[in-house]
């Protein structure tokens, strides 16, 4: 073979090798921009939109958790009558009527407090959530400070406008 044939075969081999390497780098994927939008978490691929939705859901869960804790604090150790009245607005309108009361005795007890409030919420469906709570209630009785550990369960439902309310609180 002549020298030109060897040079041509060598150039052709190098060219084919470059094409193969180029194809391998692309990974056979025709959408390289989509790859930049994905976030890798524990070897799973999530789109940017899924990541944003998860953050939004987490924030909503935290807000709901804090509202239930606020309800517990303001109904068991209110600082004023208006604070108690505001807290029971988290219940259904029928329940608000039965829960409405004068909390002067609770407000006057300056040692009354709610501490260590923990809530655990289970997302049963988009219309109903269930959960449990526990907290420590301190109050003055017969000139002595008493403490009680309280716990129970609650159910949260969605009203016709799409807002959550506490439907059951045991």
Coordinates of N, CA and C in Angstrom, one line a residue:
X1 N 0.8 -1.2 0.0 CA 0.0 0.0 0.0 C 0.9 1.2 0.0
X2 N 0.3 2.2 -0.6 CA 1.1 3.5 -0.7 C 0.9 4.3 0.6
X3 N 1.8 5.2 0.7 CA 1.8 6.1 1.8 C 0.5 6.9 2.0
X4 N -0.1 7.3 0.9 CA -1.4 8.1 0.9 C -2.5 7.2 1.5
X5 N -2.5 5.9 1.2 CA -3.5 5.0 1.7 C -3.4 4.9 3.2
X6 N -2.2 4.8 3.7 CA -2.0 4.7 5.2 C -2.5 6.0 5.9
X7 N -2.1 7.1 5.3 CA -2.5 8.4 5.9 C -4.1 8.5 5.8
X8 N -4.7 8.2 4.7 CA -6.1 8.3 4.6 C -6.8 7.3 5.6
X9 N -6.3 6.1 5.8 CA -6.9 5.2 6.7 C -6.7 5.7 8.1
X10 N -5.6 6.3 8.4 CA -5.3 6.8 9.8 C -6.3 8.0 10.1
X11 N -6.4 8.9 9.1 CA -7.3 10.1 9.3 C -8.8 9.6 9.5
X12 N -9.2 8.6 8.7 CA -10.5 8.1 8.8 C -10.8 7.4 10.1
X13 N -9.8 6.7 10.7 CA -9.9 6.1 12.0 C -10.0 7.1 13.1
X14 N -9.2 8.2 13.0 CA -9.2 9.3 14.0 C -10.6 10.0 13.9
X15 N -11.1 10.2 12.8 CA -12.4 10.9 12.6 C -13.5 10.0 13.2
X16 N -13.5 8.7 12.9 CA -14.5 7.8 13.5 C -14.4 7.8 15.0
X17 N -13.2 7.8 15.5 CA -13.0 7.7 16.9 C -13.5 9.0 17.6
X18 N -13.3 10.2 17.0 CA -13.9 11.4 17.5 C -15.4 11.4 17.4
X19 N -16.0 10.9 16.4 CA -17.5 10.8 16.3 C -18.0 9.9 17.4
X20 N -17.4 8.8 17.7 CA -17.8 7.8 18.7 C -17.7 8.5 20.1
X21 N -16.6 9.2 20.4 CA -16.4 9.9 21.6 C -17.5 11.0 21.8
X22 N -17.8 11.7 20.7 CA -18.8 12.8 20.8 C -20.2 12.2 21.1
X23 N -20.5 11.1 20.5 CA -21.8 10.5 20.8 C -21.9 9.9 22.3
X24 N -20.8 9.4 22.8 CA -20.8 8.9 24.1 C -20.9 10.1 25.1
X25 N -20.3 11.2 24.9 CA -20.4 12.4 25.8 C -21.9 12.9 25.8
X26 N -22.6 12.9 24.7 CA -24.0 13.3 24.7 C -24.8 12.3 25.4
X27 N -24.4 11.1 25.5 CA -25.2 10.0 26.2 C -26.4 9.6 25.4
X28 N -26.4 9.9 24.1 CA -27.6 9.6 23.3 C -28.8 10.4 23.6
X29 N -28.7 11.4 24.5 CA -29.8 12.2 24.9 C -29.9 13.5 24.0
X30 N -31.0 13.7 23.4 CA -31.2 14.9 22.5 C -31.6 16.1 23.3
X31 N -31.8 16.0 24.6 CA -32.2 17.2 25.4 C -31.2 17.5 26.5
X32 N -30.1 18.1 26.1 CA -29.1 18.4 27.2 C -29.6 19.5 28.1
X33 N -30.6 20.4 27.7 CA -31.0 21.5 28.6 C -31.9 21.0 29.7
X34 N -32.6 19.9 29.4 CA -33.5 19.3 30.5 C -32.6 18.7 31.6
X35 N -31.4 18.2 31.3 CA -30.5 17.7 32.3 C -30.1 18.7 33.3
X36 N -30.0 20.0 32.9 CA -29.6 21.0 33.8 C -30.7 21.4 34.7
X37 N -32.0 21.1 34.4 CA -33.1 21.5 35.2 C -33.3 20.4 36.3
X38 N -32.7 19.3 36.2 CA -32.9 18.2 37.2 C -32.0 18.4 38.4
X39 N -32.5 18.1 39.6 CA -31.7 18.1 40.8 C -31.6 16.7 41.3
X40 N -30.4 16.3 41.6 CA -30.2 14.9 42.0 C -30.2 14.8 43.6
X41 N -31.1 13.9 44.1 CA -31.2 13.7 45.5 C -31.2 12.2 45.7
X42 N -30.2 11.7 46.4 CA -30.0 10.3 46.7 C -30.2 9.4 45.4
X43 N -29.5 9.8 44.4 CA -29.4 9.1 43.1 C -30.8 9.0 42.4
X44 N -31.7 9.9 42.7 CA -33.0 10.0 42.0 C -33.0 11.4 41.4
X45 N -33.7 11.4 40.2 CA -33.8 12.7 39.5 C -35.1 13.3 39.7
X46 N -35.1 14.6 40.1 CA -36.4 15.3 40.3 C -36.3 16.6 39.4
X47 N -37.4 16.9 38.8 CA -37.4 18.1 38.0 C -37.4 19.3 38.9
X48 N -37.1 20.5 38.4 CA -37.1 21.7 39.2 C -38.5 22.0 39.7
X49 N -39.5 21.7 38.9 CA -40.9 21.9 39.3 C -41.2 21.0 40.5
X50 N -40.8 19.7 40.4 CA -41.1 18.8 41.5 C -40.4 19.3 42.8
X51 N -39.2 19.8 42.7 CA -38.5 20.2 43.8 C -39.2 21.4 44.5
X52 N -39.6 22.4 43.6 CA -40.4 23.6 44.1 C -41.7 23.2 44.8
X53 N -42.4 22.2 44.2 CA -43.6 21.7 44.8 C -43.4 21.1 46.2
X54 N -42.3 20.3 46.3 CA -42.0 19.7 47.6 C -41.7 20.7 48.6
X55 N -41.0 21.8 48.2 CA -40.7 22.9 49.2 C -41.9 23.6 49.6
X56 N -42.8 23.8 48.6 CA -44.1 24.5 48.9 C -45.0 23.6 49.9
X57 N -45.0 22.3 49.6 CA -45.8 21.4 50.5 C -45.2 21.4 51.9
X58 N -43.9 21.3 52.0 CA -43.2 21.4 53.3 C -43.5 22.6 54.1
X59 N -43.5 23.8 53.4 CA -43.9 25.0 54.0 C -45.3 25.0 54.5
X60 N -46.2 24.5 53.7 CA -47.6 24.4 54.1 C -47.8 23.5 55.3
X61 N -47.1 22.4 55.3 CA -47.1 21.5 56.5 C -46.6 22.1 57.7
X62 N -45.6 22.9 57.6 CA -45.1 23.6 58.8 C -46.0 24.7 59.3
X63 N -46.7 25.4 58.3 CA -47.7 26.4 58.7 C -48.9 25.7 59.4
X64 N -49.3 24.6 58.9 CA -50.5 23.9 59.5 C -50.1 23.4 60.9
X65 N -48.9 22.9 61.0 CA -48.4 22.4 62.3 C -48.4 23.6 63.3
X66 N -47.9 24.7 62.9 CA -47.8 25.9 63.8 C -49.1 26.4 64.2
X67 N -50.1 26.3 63.3 CA -51.5 26.8 63.6 C -52.1 25.9 64.6
X68 N -51.9 24.6 64.5 CA -52.5 23.6 65.5 C -51.8 23.9 66.9
X69 N -50.5 24.1 66.9 CA -49.8 24.4 68.1 C -50.3 25.8 68.7
X70 N -50.6 26.7 67.9 CA -51.1 28.0 68.3 C -52.5 27.8 68.9
X71 N -53.3 27.0 68.3 CA -54.7 26.7 68.8 C -54.5 26.1 70.2
X72 N -53.6 25.2 70.4 CA -53.5 24.5 71.7 C -53.1 25.6 72.8
X73 N -52.1 26.4 72.4 CA -51.6 27.4 73.4 C -52.7 28.4 73.7
X74 N -53.4 28.9 72.7 CA -54.3 30.0 73.0 C -55.7 29.5 73.6
X75 N -56.0 28.3 73.5 CA -57.2 27.8 74.1 C -56.9 27.3 75.5
X76 N -55.7 26.9 75.8 CA -55.4 26.3 77.2 C -54.8 27.4 78.1
X77 N -54.1 28.3 77.5 CA -53.5 29.4 78.4 C -53.5 30.7 77.6
X78 N -54.8 31.2 77.4 CA -54.9 32.5 76.7 C -54.4 33.7 77.5
X79 N -54.0 34.7 76.9 CA -53.5 35.9 77.5 C -54.7 36.9 77.7
X80 N -55.7 36.7 76.8 CA -56.9 37.6 76.9 C -58.1 36.8 76.3
X81 N -59.3 37.4 76.5 CA -60.5 36.8 76.0 C -60.4 36.9 74.4
X82 N -59.9 38.0 73.9 CA -59.9 38.1 72.4 C -58.9 37.0 71.8
X83 N -57.9 36.7 72.5 CA -56.9 35.7 72.0 C -57.6 34.3 72.0
X84 N -58.4 34.0 73.0 CA -59.2 32.8 73.0 C -60.2 32.7 71.9
X85 N -60.9 33.8 71.7 CA -62.0 33.9 70.7 C -61.4 33.8 69.3
X86 N -60.2 34.3 69.1 CA -59.5 34.2 67.8 C -59.1 32.7 67.6
X87 N -58.7 32.1 68.6 CA -58.2 30.7 68.5 C -59.4 29.7 68.1
X88 N -60.5 29.9 68.7 CA -61.7 29.0 68.4 C -62.2 29.3 67.0
X89 N -61.8 30.3 66.4 CA -62.2 30.5 65.0 C -61.6 29.4 64.1
X90 N -60.7 28.7 64.6 CA -60.1 27.6 63.8 C -61.0 26.4 63.8
X91 N -62.1 26.4 64.5 CA -63.0 25.3 64.6 C -64.2 25.6 63.6
X92 N -65.1 24.7 63.4 CA -66.3 24.9 62.6 C -67.2 25.9 63.2
X93 N -68.1 26.5 62.5 CA -68.9 27.5 63.0 C -69.9 27.0 64.1
X94 N -70.3 25.7 64.0 CA -71.2 25.1 65.0 C -70.4 24.9 66.3
X95 N -69.2 24.4 66.1 CA -68.3 24.2 67.3 C -67.9 25.5 68.0
X96 N -67.8 26.5 67.3 CA -67.4 27.8 67.9 C -68.5 28.3 68.9
X97 N -69.8 28.0 68.5 CA -70.8 28.4 69.4 C -70.8 27.6 70.8
X98 N -70.5 26.3 70.7 CA -70.4 25.6 71.9 C -69.1 25.8 72.7
X99 N -68.0 26.2 72.1 CA -66.8 26.5 72.7 C -66.7 27.9 73.3
X100 N -67.6 28.8 72.9 CA -67.5 30.2 73.3 C -67.8 30.2 74.8
X101 N -66.9 30.8 75.6 CA -67.1 31.0 77.0 C -66.2 32.1 77.5
X102 N -66.4 32.5 78.8 CA -65.6 33.5 79.4 C -64.4 32.8 80.0
X103 N -63.2 33.3 79.6 CA -62.0 32.6 80.1 C -61.2 33.5 81.1
X104 N -62.0 34.4 81.8 CA -61.4 35.3 82.7 C -60.6 34.5 83.8
X105 N -61.0 33.4 84.2 CA -60.3 32.6 85.2 C -58.9 32.1 84.6
X106 N -58.9 31.7 83.4 CA -57.7 31.3 82.7 C -56.7 32.5 82.6
X107 N -57.2 33.6 82.2 CA -56.4 34.8 81.9 C -55.8 35.3 83.2
X108 N -56.5 35.3 84.3 CA -56.0 35.8 85.6 C -54.9 34.9 86.2
X109 N -54.9 33.6 85.8 CA -53.8 32.7 86.3 C -52.5 33.0 85.6
X110 N -51.7 33.8 86.2 CA -50.5 34.3 85.5 C -49.4 33.1 85.4
X111 N -49.6 32.1 86.2 CA -48.7 31.0 86.1 C -49.1 29.9 85.1
X112 N -50.3 30.1 84.5 CA -50.8 29.2 83.5 C -50.0 29.3 82.2
X113 N -49.5 28.2 81.8 CA -48.7 28.2 80.5 C -48.8 26.8 79.8
X114 N -48.5 26.8 78.6 CA -48.4 25.6 77.8 C -47.0 25.5 77.3
X115 N -46.4 24.4 77.5 CA -45.0 24.2 77.1 C -44.8 22.9 76.4
X116 N -43.7 22.7 75.7 CA -43.3 21.5 75.0 C -44.4 21.0 74.1
X117 N -45.0 21.8 73.3 CA -46.1 21.4 72.4 C -45.5 20.7 71.2
X118 N -46.0 19.5 70.9 CA -45.6 18.7 69.8 C -46.8 18.2 69.1
X119 N -46.8 18.3 67.8 CA -48.0 17.8 67.0 C -47.4 16.9 65.9
X120 N -48.2 15.9 65.5 CA -47.8 15.0 64.5 C -49.0 14.9 63.5
X121 N -48.8 15.2 62.3 CA -49.9 15.2 61.4 C -49.7 14.2 60.3
X122 N -50.8 13.4 60.1 CA -50.8 12.4 59.0 C -51.7 12.9 57.9
X123 N -51.2 12.9 56.7 CA -52.0 13.4 55.5 C -52.8 12.3 54.9
X124 N -54.0 12.1 55.4 CA -54.9 11.0 55.0 C -55.4 11.2 53.5
X125 N -55.9 12.4 53.2 CA -56.4 12.7 51.9 C -56.3 14.2 51.7
X126 N -56.7 14.7 50.6 CA -56.6 16.2 50.4 C -57.7 16.9 51.1
X127 N -58.8 16.2 51.6 CA -59.8 16.8 52.3 C -59.8 16.6 53.8
X128 N -59.0 15.6 54.3 CA -59.0 15.3 55.7 C -57.6 14.9 56.2
X129 N -57.2 15.4 57.3 CA -55.9 15.1 57.9 C -56.2 14.7 59.4
X130 N -55.4 13.8 59.9 CA -55.5 13.4 61.2 C -54.1 13.6 61.9
X131 N -54.2 13.6 63.2 CA -52.9 13.8 63.9 C -53.0 13.6 65.4
X132 N -51.9 13.8 66.1 CA -51.9 13.7 67.5 C -51.1 14.8 68.1
X133 N -51.3 15.0 69.3 CA -50.5 16.1 70.0 C -50.2 15.7 71.4
X134 N -49.2 16.4 72.0 CA -48.9 16.3 73.4 C -48.2 17.6 73.8
X135 N -48.5 18.0 75.1 CA -48.0 19.2 75.6 C -48.0 19.1 77.1
X136 N -47.4 20.1 77.8 CA -47.4 20.2 79.2 C -48.1 21.4 79.6
X137 N -49.1 21.3 80.5 CA -49.9 22.4 80.9 C -49.5 22.7 82.4
X138 N -49.2 23.9 82.7 CA -48.9 24.3 84.0 C -49.9 25.4 84.5
X139 N -50.3 25.3 85.7 CA -51.3 26.2 86.2 C -51.3 26.2 87.8
X140 N -51.9 27.2 88.4 CA -51.8 27.4 89.8 C -53.2 26.8 90.4
X141 N -53.1 26.0 91.4 CA -54.2 25.4 92.0 C -53.9 25.3 93.5
X142 N -54.8 26.0 94.3 CA -54.6 26.0 95.8 C -53.2 26.5 96.1
X143 N -52.8 27.5 95.5 CA -51.5 28.2 95.8 C -50.3 27.3 95.4
X144 N -50.5 26.3 94.7 CA -49.4 25.4 94.2 C -49.5 25.3 92.7
X145 N -48.3 25.3 92.1 CA -48.2 25.1 90.6 C -48.3 23.6 90.3
X146 N -49.3 23.3 89.5 CA -49.5 22.0 89.1 C -49.1 21.8 87.6
X147 N -48.6 20.7 87.2 CA -48.3 20.4 85.8 C -49.0 19.1 85.4
X148 N -49.5 19.1 84.2 CA -50.1 18.0 83.6 C -49.6 17.7 82.2
X149 N -49.4 16.5 81.9 CA -49.0 16.1 80.5 C -50.3 15.8 79.8
X150 N -50.6 16.5 78.7 CA -51.8 16.2 78.0 C -51.4 15.7 76.6
X151 N -52.3 14.8 76.1 CA -52.1 14.3 74.8 C -53.5 13.9 74.2
X152 N -53.6 13.7 72.9 CA -54.8 13.4 72.3 C -54.7 13.4 70.8
X153 N -55.8 13.3 70.2 CA -55.9 13.2 68.7 C -56.8 14.3 68.2
X154 N -56.5 14.7 66.9 CA -57.4 15.7 66.3 C -57.6 15.3 64.8
X155 N -58.6 15.9 64.2 CA -58.9 15.7 62.8 C -59.1 17.1 62.2
X156 N -58.5 17.3 61.1 CA -58.6 18.6 60.3 C -59.2 18.3 59.0
X157 N -60.2 19.1 58.6 CA -61.0 18.9 57.4 C -60.9 20.2 56.6
X158 N -61.3 20.0 55.3 CA -61.3 21.2 54.4 C -62.8 21.6 54.3
X159 N -63.0 22.9 54.4 CA -64.4 23.4 54.2 C -64.6 23.7 52.8
X160 N -65.8 24.1 52.4 CA -66.2 24.3 51.0 C -65.4 25.3 50.3
X161 N -64.8 26.2 51.0 CA -63.9 27.2 50.4 C -62.5 26.7 50.2
X162 N -62.2 25.5 50.7 CA -60.8 25.0 50.6 C -59.9 25.3 51.7
X163 N -60.4 25.9 52.8 CA -59.6 26.2 54.0 C -59.7 25.1 55.0
X164 N -58.6 24.9 55.7 CA -58.6 23.9 56.8 C -59.3 24.4 58.0
X165 N -60.0 23.5 58.8 CA -60.5 23.8 60.1 C -60.4 22.6 61.0
X166 N -60.3 22.7 62.3 CA -60.2 21.6 63.2 C -61.6 21.1 63.4
X167 N -61.9 19.9 63.0 CA -63.2 19.3 63.1 C -63.4 18.5 64.4
X168 N -62.3 17.9 64.9 CA -62.3 17.1 66.1 C -61.1 17.4 66.9
X169 N -61.2 17.6 68.2 CA -60.0 17.8 69.0 C -60.3 17.1 70.3
X170 N -59.7 16.0 70.6 CA -59.9 15.2 71.8 C -58.7 15.3 72.7

